[in-house]
Amino acid sequence: MDQQQNMVTYSADRLLEFTARVFEHFEIPAADARLAAEVLSASDLRGIESHGVARLSAYVGLLREGEINPRPNLKILRETPSTAAIDGDNGLGLIVGPRANEIAMDKAAEVGTGWVTVNHSNHFGIAGYYPLQALKRDLIGWAMTNSSRMVAPLWGAERMLGTNPIAIAFPGEEEPPIVMDFATSAVAFGKIEMADRKEQPLPLGWAIDKQGRETTEPEAMMDGGALLPVGSDRDRGGHKGYCLSAIVDILTAVLAGANWGPFAPQFVMRDRVAPRDRRVGKGLGHFFGAMQIAGFMDPAEFKQRIDDWIRTFRATKPAAGTPGVQIPGDPERAAEADRREHGIPLVMPVVEELREVSRITGVPLD
Amino acid sequence: MDQQQNMVTYSADRLLEFTARVFEHFEIPAADARLAAEVLSASDLRGIESHGVARLSAYVGLLREGEINPRPNLKILRETPSTAAIDGDNGLGLIVGPRANEIAMDKAAEVGTGWVTVNHSNHFGIAGYYPLQALKRDLIGWAMTNSSRMVAPLWGAERMLGTNPIAIAFPGEEEPPIVMDFATSAVAFGKIEMADRKEQPLPLGWAIDKQGRETTEPEAMMDGGALLPVGSDRDRGGHKGYCLSAIVDILTAVLAGANWGPFAPQFVMRDRVAPRDRRVGKGLGHFFGAMQIAGFMDPAEFKQRIDDWIRTFRATKPAAGTPGVQIPGDPERAAEADRREHGIPLVMPVVEELREVSRITGVPLD
């Protein structure tokens, strides 16, 4: 645990163990606690710190206040051979998500594909975790989730949609898999916060103020403004980003029976002004898909084709002044290799939150 | 047929009839010819002129040269209850696409969802046509296609991907459906051509030159440059647009056994430098999906929720200086209402192409 630049580095195993024991402390069964910890750990390992143990304290807050059910019984509300609609019984998304994803994968193994909506859930970690599980079963996995409002639809001046991520992964044979996992906003809210802290202007195209005008001031976004969808403005295809975010919102929430659009519950991180009086469904919603490769093509042939695709795209003539074309998943895989070897560096505010969690639960951290 | 501003206006029925008879002239069976004409007509009606009868002359060119099979026998290469992989037998995409989409819809009716890949096909018209068919059967429909290379992956300096559109539609009860249909590039190539004709600069974010530098000069893009994916650059999420375009390419071509990425066949419009010697599959590829609403939720309830979503999003506080938030599908529906009443205006170059088609085939146009 070297301490430098206001960071403390922990091994992934150490954090995983700590997280699992913290969840167990709140009456979550051991296997589920470990599963939830693994989802958070996957995020830290892949370099997406915002969705890893940095959120543990928020989950703990919800668990302490009894706002999350530690022992959810998932209910299948509707079912066909290739679909299911699930009520997550207000469990941790980190537990409900993986179970629902299993159902999608089981259906894919049975009838070629499986598609599962989930309502009454909570934040499920990084979307990319789920298609990574599907890869282990030779399936092409999809995951989407809605989230609390942060993004304006094109030509709107208020937050109506979450950053609503989409993830999907494709296996290679000799090459590592292609893993896509991206929010449908131009940027993450964290980038606005960071610019605010550093007192730096935002690039145009990230955010609007509360009148809906593009702004370069972090505060103007934070004070009643909104993020823009990917594409930013009409000229550059902001309507496409709005469509994408809306697709995620409709599949994960309207179709799932969860709270859609502006009614998605707020995560507890900072502001917590859930418009509960205007609930239009239950909790947060997710959408999982799994497709048998063999339902379309010989899996070995597909993987060779993916290898060929990867090598061809890597060999793209690079744009002047750039590192050249990357394959989706490259940065996260590089982060994981580094962090498995050298540990996961946490900034001091997160370390302090974890120490507080340790005090509350009696689970030792350091 | 009033002639003004170098336009000739035809009724939709007139153009449909003409188009169907032209296809029949090339030995396409009457029912298929009508179907293909309907797909093109849907595009003109919805105001997407680039994909309607403006392409008829190109299809005719391919048919005359025997490069398209007028009587394709679709072969199912692989099948599970919810999936199929289809060889389109080098038919018109306008015929192969609707048939493959039917297979997806039939499977959805049977087991909840249906997912169909297609190879050995050709351009299938507007992607939005297909989910509109699914709406008629109370299904949520998806369609994607790959297309000839035009777009650089982020940080690349050459054309590697098509504009690869995604379409999906959701039915309302009292409100009209939400219909998304968008290319995954920042803009269509047509906008570059238009700026070139008008000698106007491009906004930044649309295109790069052949060194991969962002450019405002239409010629620099046309001379060996490329379009950018939606999101444009790294700061604004260009990696997300690249991911989207790659998802479409992998599902429609790598998984389907079609020519992927830079190897997708060129459409005949202008340049026709298909790298046939480097074929990695058969023809163009498509991907269709259909989902039974009842597989997830009572369809009446879903449609009411969609109505609520539409009304809530329409009521978003509008951004200063904009018309306010639209619902995806609004502009196309407005175009269709207008064009059904007042006809379809065609620019003179398209009219002249159609007159040439009329001369070649003996099918009367005017």
XYZ file of C-alpha atoms in Angstrom:
732
model
C 0.000 0.000 0.000
C 2.347 2.664 -1.209
C 1.110 6.158 -0.733
C 2.023 8.707 -3.423
C 0.282 11.564 -5.177
C -2.562 11.272 -2.689
C -3.360 7.746 -3.778
C -3.381 4.475 -1.887
C -2.913 1.301 -3.886
C -4.643 -1.917 -2.856
C -4.444 -5.307 -4.478
C -7.580 -6.301 -6.352
C -7.937 -9.344 -4.082
C -7.768 -7.219 -0.975
C -10.515 -4.905 -2.190
C -12.624 -7.800 -3.392
C -12.387 -9.480 -0.003
C -13.212 -6.249 1.814
C -16.183 -5.507 -0.427
C -17.619 -9.007 -0.123
C -17.361 -8.904 3.667
C -19.007 -5.497 3.778
C -21.951 -6.799 1.776
C -22.148 -9.857 4.033
C -22.322 -7.532 7.013
C -25.655 -6.299 5.654
C -27.187 -9.771 5.603
C -26.411 -10.434 1.967
C -25.758 -14.180 1.563
C -22.071 -15.005 1.082
C -22.315 -16.133 -2.533
C -24.269 -13.033 -3.520
C -21.925 -10.778 -1.584
C -18.997 -12.231 -3.462
C -20.772 -11.857 -6.799
C -21.560 -8.203 -6.087
C -17.970 -7.612 -5.042
C -16.753 -9.207 -8.271
C -18.869 -6.862 -10.357
C -17.408 -3.831 -8.569
C -13.925 -5.281 -8.811
C -14.289 -5.805 -12.573
C -14.886 -2.097 -12.868
C -11.811 -1.102 -10.858
C -9.660 -3.610 -12.683
C -10.777 -2.275 -16.059
C -9.899 1.261 -15.037
C -13.462 2.537 -14.719
C -12.947 3.804 -11.172
C -16.240 5.684 -11.057
C -18.205 2.415 -11.015
C -16.061 0.348 -8.664
C -15.421 0.531 -4.926
C -15.854 4.302 -5.254
C -19.536 3.456 -5.092
C -19.365 1.064 -2.155
C -20.119 3.758 0.371
C -23.261 4.726 -1.560
C -24.465 1.119 -1.663
C -23.748 0.865 2.059
C -25.818 3.994 2.673
C -28.777 2.435 0.870
C -28.362 -0.873 2.692
C -28.139 0.822 6.097
C -31.295 2.771 5.448
C -33.103 -0.382 4.371
C -33.633 1.031 0.901
C -32.215 -2.056 -0.767
C -33.363 -5.614 -0.176
C -30.308 -7.724 0.765
C -32.068 -10.991 -0.076
C -34.089 -10.398 -3.231
C -36.284 -13.078 -4.722
C -36.315 -12.478 -8.440
C -39.787 -12.961 -9.897
C -40.381 -13.845 -13.506
C -43.329 -11.671 -14.502
C -43.646 -12.934 -18.068
C -41.809 -15.454 -20.132
C -41.534 -16.963 -23.601
C -38.861 -19.412 -24.779
C -36.562 -16.510 -25.717
C -37.702 -13.728 -23.360
C -38.367 -12.979 -19.728
C -39.477 -9.934 -17.773
C -38.092 -9.902 -14.267
C -38.892 -8.053 -11.063
C -35.607 -7.611 -9.219
C -37.334 -7.316 -5.836
C -35.339 -4.174 -5.049
C -32.097 -6.096 -4.726
C -28.640 -4.714 -5.392
C -28.237 -4.325 -9.147
C -24.901 -6.064 -8.636
C -26.831 -9.218 -7.705
C -30.015 -8.822 -9.717
C -28.077 -7.980 -12.892
C -25.873 -11.082 -12.996
C -28.848 -13.342 -12.214
C -30.993 -11.836 -14.934
C -28.058 -12.099 -17.311
C -27.827 -15.822 -16.463
C -31.458 -16.228 -17.456
C -30.776 -14.553 -20.805
C -27.766 -16.826 -21.333
C -29.705 -19.968 -20.388
C -32.421 -19.088 -22.880
C -29.810 -18.479 -25.570
C -28.366 -21.922 -24.925
C -31.886 -23.334 -25.270
C -33.458 -21.516 -28.242
C -30.649 -19.494 -29.846
C -31.112 -16.177 -28.077
C -32.365 -14.853 -24.746
C -33.637 -11.338 -23.940
C -34.471 -10.230 -20.442
C -35.906 -6.998 -19.078
C -35.523 -6.177 -15.394
C -37.360 -3.673 -13.243
C -37.223 -2.916 -9.514
C -33.460 -3.026 -9.567
C -30.657 -0.652 -8.640
C -27.324 0.316 -10.191
C -25.750 -2.770 -11.728
C -22.098 -1.694 -12.031
C -20.386 -1.462 -15.414
C -22.477 -2.628 -18.345
C -19.384 -4.297 -19.798
C -19.336 -6.884 -17.002
C -22.326 -8.693 -18.453
C -21.185 -9.395 -22.024
C -17.857 -10.527 -20.517
C -19.797 -13.276 -18.724
C -21.484 -14.226 -21.978
C -18.084 -14.659 -23.638
C -17.319 -17.449 -21.167
C -20.261 -19.375 -22.590
C -19.446 -18.607 -26.226
C -22.344 -16.196 -26.454
C -22.571 -12.671 -27.780
C -23.914 -10.708 -24.812
C -25.646 -7.346 -24.649
C -26.384 -5.200 -21.624
C -28.044 -1.829 -21.158
C -29.297 0.047 -18.139
C -31.062 3.293 -17.522
C -29.799 5.693 -14.904
C -30.730 8.929 -13.201
C -31.343 11.918 -15.403
C -28.345 13.877 -16.546
C -28.714 14.292 -20.312
C -30.941 16.609 -22.361
C -32.607 15.311 -25.485
C -31.528 17.341 -28.528
C -33.105 20.811 -28.405
C -34.204 20.356 -24.800
C -33.032 22.479 -21.871
C -33.416 20.015 -19.021
C -32.183 16.636 -17.870
C -34.524 13.947 -19.141
C -32.360 10.877 -19.767
C -29.565 9.027 -18.028
C -26.165 8.432 -19.533
C -27.712 5.070 -20.454
C -24.838 2.790 -21.467
C -24.758 0.030 -24.061
C -22.333 -2.902 -23.864
C -21.708 -5.792 -26.227
C -18.772 -8.134 -26.765
C -17.521 -10.432 -29.524
C -14.962 -13.213 -29.022
C -11.833 -13.659 -31.111
C -9.848 -16.865 -31.504
C -6.225 -15.756 -31.102
C -7.039 -12.101 -30.570
C -8.627 -10.860 -27.355
C -12.363 -10.112 -27.550
C -13.819 -6.880 -28.871
C -15.600 -5.312 -25.899
C -17.764 -2.238 -26.365
C -19.105 -0.437 -23.302
C -20.065 3.197 -23.717
C -22.446 5.757 -22.330
C -24.743 7.413 -24.854
C -23.886 10.919 -23.617
C -21.019 12.857 -25.195
C -19.090 12.503 -21.918
C -19.499 11.217 -18.382
C -20.632 13.621 -15.662
C -17.340 12.891 -13.906
C -15.518 14.856 -16.609
C -17.575 17.948 -15.823
C -16.786 17.573 -12.123
C -13.112 17.171 -12.880
C -13.028 20.306 -15.063
C -14.856 22.154 -12.306
C -12.316 21.072 -9.708
C -9.420 22.076 -11.958
C -11.216 25.289 -12.975
C -10.826 24.408 -16.622
C -13.286 25.239 -19.423
C -15.242 22.433 -21.097
C -14.924 21.735 -24.813
C -18.043 22.763 -26.701
C -20.335 19.836 -27.309
C -20.325 18.412 -23.795
C -22.943 20.381 -21.960
C -25.646 23.023 -21.952
C -26.699 25.550 -19.337
C -30.202 25.784 -17.924
C -31.413 27.750 -20.944
C -30.210 24.962 -23.188
C -27.299 26.947 -24.634
C -24.008 25.173 -25.197
C -21.616 26.115 -22.453
C -17.928 25.807 -21.679
C -18.448 26.499 -17.963
C -18.653 23.452 -15.711
C -20.732 25.381 -13.192
C -23.315 26.326 -15.782
C -23.916 22.633 -16.465
C -23.937 21.715 -12.790
C -26.338 24.526 -11.938
C -29.432 23.186 -13.669
C -27.843 22.499 -17.026
C -27.409 19.101 -18.644
C -25.019 16.850 -20.522
C -25.492 16.533 -24.279
C -26.066 13.202 -26.011
C -23.243 11.879 -28.181
C -23.175 13.899 -31.409
C -23.762 17.033 -29.309
C -25.672 19.316 -31.682
C -27.952 18.915 -34.693
C -25.160 19.494 -37.204
C -22.950 16.780 -35.769
C -25.674 14.201 -35.139
C -26.904 15.001 -31.615
C -30.270 13.577 -32.670
C -28.540 10.230 -33.115
C -27.190 10.271 -29.564
C -30.648 11.237 -28.352
C -32.114 8.281 -30.275
C -29.571 5.922 -28.734
C -30.229 7.116 -25.227
C -33.971 6.858 -25.869
C -33.616 3.300 -27.198
C -31.869 2.324 -23.973
C -34.468 4.119 -21.866
C -37.380 2.461 -23.656
C -35.976 -1.077 -23.587
C -34.660 -0.938 -20.021
C -37.477 1.030 -18.426
C -40.628 1.584 -20.515
C -40.680 -2.047 -21.692
C -39.356 -3.388 -18.390
C -41.871 -1.569 -16.214
C -39.165 0.467 -14.479
C -39.042 4.232 -13.965
C -38.165 5.742 -17.318
C -36.562 8.988 -18.426
C -36.595 11.731 -15.818
C -38.249 9.438 -13.261
C -35.321 7.038 -12.939
C -34.272 6.941 -9.275
C -31.286 9.072 -8.345
C -28.172 7.264 -7.293
C -27.151 8.282 -3.799
C -23.757 9.635 -4.720
C -24.563 13.296 -4.158
C -27.936 14.724 -4.955
C -30.857 12.603 -4.061
C -33.974 14.331 -5.209
C -35.844 11.359 -6.538
C -39.224 12.470 -7.854
C -40.823 9.581 -6.067
C -44.220 11.170 -6.180
C -44.168 10.799 -9.927
C -43.079 7.190 -10.129
C -44.036 5.545 -13.352
C -42.672 2.126 -12.583
C -40.470 0.181 -10.230
C -36.833 1.093 -9.542
C -34.144 1.131 -12.198
C -34.354 -1.055 -15.266
C -31.953 -3.186 -17.275
C -32.027 -5.080 -20.548
C -29.867 -8.133 -21.211
C -29.390 -10.109 -24.386
C -27.450 -13.218 -25.285
C -27.040 -14.774 -28.712
C -25.656 -18.194 -29.525
C -22.958 -17.719 -32.131
C -23.790 -21.176 -33.461
C -27.308 -19.914 -34.145
C -25.820 -17.945 -37.019
C -22.384 -19.334 -37.907
C -19.849 -21.952 -36.918
C -18.293 -20.395 -33.780
C -14.735 -21.252 -34.833
C -15.266 -19.551 -38.169
C -16.787 -16.509 -36.479
C -13.824 -16.152 -34.157
C -11.393 -16.374 -37.038
C -13.369 -13.700 -38.833
C -13.213 -11.529 -35.707
C -9.435 -12.047 -35.571
C -9.233 -10.936 -39.186
C -11.442 -7.910 -38.462
C -9.278 -6.921 -35.500
C -6.031 -7.233 -37.441
C -7.444 -5.354 -40.416
C -8.713 -2.494 -38.268
C -5.480 -2.285 -36.285
C -3.665 -1.916 -39.580
C -5.761 1.114 -40.589
C -3.585 3.996 -41.761
C -3.292 6.149 -38.618
C -4.551 9.725 -38.534
C -1.761 12.304 -38.255
C -0.967 13.132 -34.629
C -2.906 10.213 -33.099
C -1.863 6.824 -31.724
C -3.852 5.153 -34.524
C -6.943 2.976 -34.471
C -7.659 1.008 -31.320
C -9.945 -1.964 -30.950
C -12.816 -1.454 -28.503
C -11.743 -3.008 -25.216
C -8.025 -2.291 -25.708
C -7.729 0.417 -23.027
C -9.666 -1.583 -20.440
C -7.613 -4.705 -21.094
C -4.395 -2.744 -20.719
C -5.674 -1.298 -17.446
C -6.588 -4.747 -16.189
C -3.173 -6.203 -16.956
C -1.533 -3.319 -15.117
C -3.853 -3.384 -12.137
C -3.708 -7.134 -11.641
C 0.053 -6.755 -11.379
C 0.437 -3.437 -9.595
C -2.832 -3.074 -7.733
C -5.678 -0.603 -7.865
C -4.808 2.987 -6.980
C -7.579 4.825 -5.141
C -7.763 8.578 -4.618
C -7.865 9.743 -0.996
C -11.560 10.699 -0.900
C -12.457 7.148 -1.888
C -9.981 5.691 0.599
C -11.550 7.799 3.314
C -15.022 6.627 2.365
C -13.851 3.024 2.513
C -12.272 3.627 5.929
C -15.603 5.007 7.095
C -17.331 1.897 5.720
C -14.773 -0.141 7.640
C -15.589 1.708 10.872
C -19.346 1.265 10.336
C -19.170 -2.415 9.535
C -16.164 -3.513 11.533
C -14.662 -5.102 8.430
C -10.922 -4.329 8.418
C -9.596 -2.487 5.370
C -5.911 -1.722 5.917
C -46.663 17.336 -62.529
C -45.867 20.963 -61.832
C -42.382 22.015 -62.694
C -40.786 24.629 -60.481
C -37.386 25.279 -59.042
C -35.987 22.535 -61.251
C -38.195 19.932 -59.619
C -40.848 17.655 -61.045
C -43.482 16.364 -58.677
C -44.986 12.919 -59.134
C -47.663 11.236 -57.073
C -46.380 8.428 -54.877
C -48.693 5.997 -56.676
C -47.347 6.989 -60.047
C -43.752 6.421 -58.986
C -44.633 3.167 -57.256
C -46.315 1.868 -60.390
C -43.405 2.940 -62.564
C -40.843 1.382 -60.264
C -42.712 -1.912 -59.984
C -43.039 -2.179 -63.756
C -39.358 -1.408 -64.240
C -38.420 -4.230 -61.879
C -40.843 -6.555 -63.679
C -39.121 -5.688 -66.930
C -36.015 -7.346 -65.526
C -37.777 -10.657 -64.887
C -38.510 -9.951 -61.270
C -41.822 -11.668 -60.392
C -44.721 -9.203 -60.057
C -45.206 -9.575 -56.299
C -41.489 -9.096 -55.631
C -41.320 -6.157 -58.021
C -44.153 -4.481 -56.152
C -42.524 -5.192 -52.801
C -39.226 -3.694 -53.946
C -41.071 -0.658 -55.307
C -42.839 -0.232 -51.976
C -39.542 -0.176 -50.090
C -38.197 2.554 -52.382
C -41.486 4.435 -52.169
C -41.421 4.351 -48.352
C -38.116 6.176 -48.533
C -39.383 8.912 -50.867
C -42.554 9.328 -48.848
C -40.588 9.715 -45.635
C -38.433 12.410 -47.203
C -35.246 10.353 -47.456
C -34.813 11.036 -51.163
C -31.315 9.601 -51.316
C -32.645 6.058 -50.771
C -35.783 6.153 -52.953
C -36.260 6.248 -56.720
C -33.044 8.242 -56.881
C -31.414 4.822 -56.666
C -33.588 3.092 -59.250
C -31.196 3.798 -62.076
C -28.378 2.213 -60.091
C -30.424 -0.919 -59.412
C -31.316 -1.028 -63.104
C -27.639 -0.831 -63.981
C -26.904 -3.845 -61.815
C -29.875 -5.791 -63.182
C -28.914 -5.040 -66.802
C -25.399 -6.243 -66.211
C -26.672 -9.420 -64.609
C -25.000 -8.493 -61.326
C -28.193 -9.041 -59.342
C -30.303 -12.181 -59.377
C -33.902 -11.203 -60.209
C -35.337 -14.444 -58.788
C -33.402 -15.225 -55.628
C -34.040 -18.370 -53.640
C -33.288 -17.512 -50.057
C -31.414 -20.318 -48.340
C -31.501 -20.831 -44.609
C -27.916 -21.696 -43.730
C -28.462 -22.225 -39.999
C -31.444 -22.029 -37.738
C -32.552 -22.238 -34.129
C -36.046 -21.459 -32.808
C -35.127 -17.774 -32.428
C -32.412 -17.310 -35.066
C -31.651 -17.871 -38.713
C -28.714 -17.163 -40.977
C -29.771 -16.557 -44.548
C -28.045 -16.506 -47.914
C -29.852 -13.908 -50.015
C -28.787 -15.546 -53.277
C -27.621 -12.192 -54.627
C -31.156 -10.849 -54.903
C -32.165 -7.207 -54.643
C -31.858 -6.145 -51.024
C -35.313 -4.670 -51.509
C -36.657 -8.216 -51.863
C -34.232 -10.190 -49.719
C -34.565 -7.717 -46.829
C -38.350 -7.871 -46.449
C -38.339 -11.676 -46.707
C -35.639 -12.069 -44.087
C -37.492 -9.603 -41.895
C -40.615 -11.791 -42.237
C -38.616 -14.748 -40.965
C -37.514 -12.741 -37.932
C -41.115 -11.702 -37.287
C -42.441 -15.245 -37.662
C -39.903 -16.485 -35.156
C -40.861 -13.706 -32.750
C -44.499 -14.759 -33.007
C -43.410 -18.311 -32.238
C -40.811 -18.047 -29.460
C -40.846 -14.409 -28.349
C -38.075 -12.986 -30.507
C -36.499 -13.624 -33.904
C -33.004 -12.605 -35.092
C -31.845 -13.077 -38.644
C -28.530 -12.415 -40.330
C -28.364 -12.121 -44.114
C -25.423 -12.339 -46.464
C -25.153 -12.296 -50.271
C -27.576 -9.401 -50.454
C -27.506 -5.887 -51.868
C -28.713 -2.477 -50.683
C -31.990 -2.914 -48.847
C -33.406 0.655 -48.943
C -34.047 2.588 -45.754
C -33.464 0.657 -42.560
C -36.590 2.276 -41.099
C -38.834 0.353 -43.511
C -38.300 -2.886 -41.626
C -39.321 -1.922 -38.082
C -42.364 -0.220 -39.633
C -43.437 -3.655 -40.888
C -42.921 -5.111 -37.430
C -45.251 -2.470 -35.964
C -48.082 -3.907 -38.059
C -47.658 -7.182 -36.192
C -47.318 -5.587 -32.758
C -43.624 -6.357 -32.687
C -40.638 -4.213 -31.852
C -38.473 -4.480 -34.965
C -34.778 -3.819 -35.479
C -32.840 -3.514 -38.706
C -29.216 -2.834 -39.525
C -27.163 -3.091 -42.674
C -23.575 -2.592 -43.620
C -22.669 -0.510 -46.626
C -19.671 0.491 -48.695
C -16.803 2.133 -46.889
C -17.039 5.819 -46.235
C -16.233 6.300 -42.534
C -12.907 6.250 -40.692
C -12.686 4.578 -37.298
C -11.572 7.080 -34.653
C -7.873 7.938 -35.161
C -7.809 6.291 -38.567
C -7.058 8.104 -41.832
C -8.945 5.924 -44.278
C -12.425 4.677 -45.050
C -12.981 1.382 -43.258
C -16.687 1.293 -42.359
C -19.986 2.124 -44.014
C -22.452 4.645 -42.672
C -24.056 1.503 -41.190
C -27.556 2.529 -40.067
C -29.590 1.264 -37.127
C -33.393 1.361 -37.078
C -35.899 0.417 -34.388
C -39.509 1.385 -33.736
C -41.889 1.348 -30.765
C -45.680 1.593 -31.051
C -47.831 4.068 -29.141
C -51.537 3.720 -28.435
C -52.945 7.167 -29.231
C -49.613 8.672 -30.196
C -47.879 7.737 -33.450
C -44.964 5.319 -33.117
C -41.445 6.299 -32.165
C -39.311 5.445 -35.189
C -35.533 5.682 -35.008
C -33.507 5.307 -38.187
C -30.045 6.815 -38.218
C -26.656 6.316 -39.780
C -23.769 5.864 -37.370
C -21.642 8.496 -39.134
C -21.794 12.138 -38.042
C -23.492 12.984 -41.346
C -24.474 11.389 -44.643
C -22.089 11.592 -47.587
C -24.823 13.483 -49.424
C -24.217 16.469 -47.155
C -20.581 16.630 -48.233
C -21.601 16.513 -51.884
C -24.149 19.255 -51.320
C -21.606 21.502 -49.597
C -19.212 20.826 -52.464
C -21.811 21.811 -55.048
C -22.646 24.981 -53.134
C -18.967 25.672 -52.463
C -19.640 25.937 -48.757
C -17.276 24.895 -45.965
C -18.161 21.899 -43.796
C -18.633 22.239 -40.043
C -15.778 20.677 -38.123
C -16.637 17.182 -36.959
C -17.978 15.849 -40.236
C -14.933 14.745 -42.145
C -11.197 14.228 -42.334
C -8.737 14.573 -45.184
C -6.475 11.790 -46.373
C -3.987 12.448 -43.586
C -6.776 12.009 -41.068
C -6.901 15.691 -40.107
C -10.302 17.263 -39.546
C -11.223 19.339 -42.543
C -13.813 21.919 -43.510
C -13.198 21.424 -47.228
C -15.612 19.101 -49.016
C -12.981 18.305 -51.635
C -10.460 17.219 -49.032
C -12.932 14.603 -47.818
C -13.882 13.509 -51.322
C -10.252 13.214 -52.387
C -9.274 10.224 -50.293
C -10.584 11.524 -46.963
C -13.399 10.017 -44.937
C -16.507 10.783 -42.935
C -16.210 10.737 -39.157
C -18.337 8.499 -36.943
C -20.990 10.205 -34.801
C -19.232 11.933 -31.905
C -16.552 13.076 -34.370
C -13.421 13.305 -32.208
C -12.121 11.700 -29.021
C -13.233 14.581 -26.803
C -16.827 14.452 -27.986
C -17.211 10.684 -28.084
C -16.062 9.727 -31.582
C -14.995 6.366 -30.115
C -18.674 5.734 -29.344
C -19.707 6.328 -32.942
C -16.888 4.045 -34.039
C -18.170 1.370 -31.632
C -21.695 1.701 -33.009
C -20.585 1.437 -36.585
C -18.428 -1.551 -35.680
C -21.338 -3.263 -33.890
C -23.402 -2.928 -37.056
C -20.524 -4.173 -39.215
C -19.898 -7.202 -37.016
C -23.543 -8.260 -36.694
C -24.485 -7.634 -40.327
C -21.317 -8.867 -41.969
C -18.796 -10.696 -39.780
C -21.528 -12.790 -38.104
C -23.620 -13.016 -41.282
C -20.792 -14.183 -43.517
C -20.983 -11.067 -45.686
C -18.149 -8.756 -46.743
C -17.271 -6.706 -43.698
C -15.670 -3.344 -43.160
C -13.665 -2.035 -46.101
C -14.609 -5.074 -48.192
C -18.331 -4.295 -48.388
C -19.297 -4.025 -52.064
C -19.540 -0.525 -53.481
C -22.951 0.677 -54.479
C -23.012 1.575 -58.147
C -23.973 5.190 -57.684
C -20.640 6.705 -58.678
C -17.412 4.990 -57.881
C -17.318 1.297 -58.279
C -13.973 0.086 -57.170
C -15.060 -2.965 -55.280
C -12.001 -4.719 -53.888
C -13.386 -7.993 -55.171
C -10.046 -9.667 -55.051
C -10.117 -9.322 -51.299
C -13.610 -10.626 -50.657
C -14.066 -11.963 -47.180
C -17.653 -13.075 -47.550
C -20.696 -12.848 -49.752
C -22.270 -9.550 -50.816
C -23.716 -7.051 -48.375
C -25.096 -8.124 -45.022
C -28.113 -7.262 -42.905
C -29.323 -8.014 -39.402
C -33.003 -8.082 -38.470
C -34.644 -8.478 -35.098
C -38.216 -8.723 -33.917
C -39.445 -8.864 -30.335
C -42.933 -9.734 -29.165
C -44.049 -6.984 -26.824
C -46.152 -9.546 -24.983
C -42.961 -11.451 -24.253
C -42.127 -8.683 -21.781
C -45.277 -6.721 -20.946
C -48.966 -6.459 -21.723
C -48.920 -4.725 -25.138
C -51.729 -2.303 -24.220
C -49.844 -1.229 -21.125
C -46.644 -0.820 -23.102
C -48.351 1.401 -25.650
C -49.826 3.577 -22.937
C -46.391 3.898 -21.401
C -45.003 4.898 -24.800
C -47.750 7.532 -25.113
C -46.760 8.851 -21.712
C -43.080 8.864 -22.697
C -43.832 10.745 -25.909
C -45.954 13.371 -24.160
C -43.412 13.809 -21.384
C -40.536 14.258 -23.819
C -42.498 16.644 -26.038
C -43.119 18.732 -22.929
C -39.383 19.074 -22.223
C -38.393 22.681 -21.605
C -37.114 23.797 -25.028
C -33.543 24.976 -25.517
C -33.262 28.677 -26.340
C -33.360 29.303 -30.077
C -34.541 25.811 -31.064
C -37.933 24.361 -32.029
C -37.814 22.202 -28.892
C -37.606 18.452 -28.440
C -38.927 16.254 -31.233
C -39.846 12.607 -31.027
C -37.831 10.330 -33.327
C -39.944 9.773 -36.440
C -41.645 13.192 -36.303
C -39.876 14.700 -39.331
C -40.419 11.627 -41.482
C -44.092 11.420 -40.552
C -44.585 15.077 -41.405
C -42.867 14.497 -44.751
C -45.099 11.511 -45.448
C -48.303 13.416 -44.710
C -47.182 16.185 -47.029
C -45.994 13.916 -49.806
C -49.061 11.699 -49.794
C -51.099 14.826 -50.353
C -48.864 16.890 -52.597
C -46.691 14.308 -54.278
C -42.978 13.601 -54.305
C -40.769 16.337 -55.728
C -37.751 15.031 -57.611
C -34.738 17.085 -58.638
C -34.004 17.207 -62.362
C -30.959 14.904 -62.341
C -33.134 12.176 -60.810
C -35.979 12.879 -63.241
C -33.547 12.564 -66.111
C -32.238 9.262 -64.776
C -35.794 7.966 -64.507
C -36.536 9.100 -68.079
C -33.467 7.171 -69.178
C -34.734 4.117 -67.280
C -38.052 4.612 -69.059
C -36.315 4.659 -72.440
C -34.302 1.542 -71.612
C -37.239 -0.463 -70.328
C -40.099 0.946 -72.372
C -42.065 1.589 -69.167
C -43.775 4.987 -69.516
C -42.941 7.560 -66.843
C -44.637 10.858 -67.722
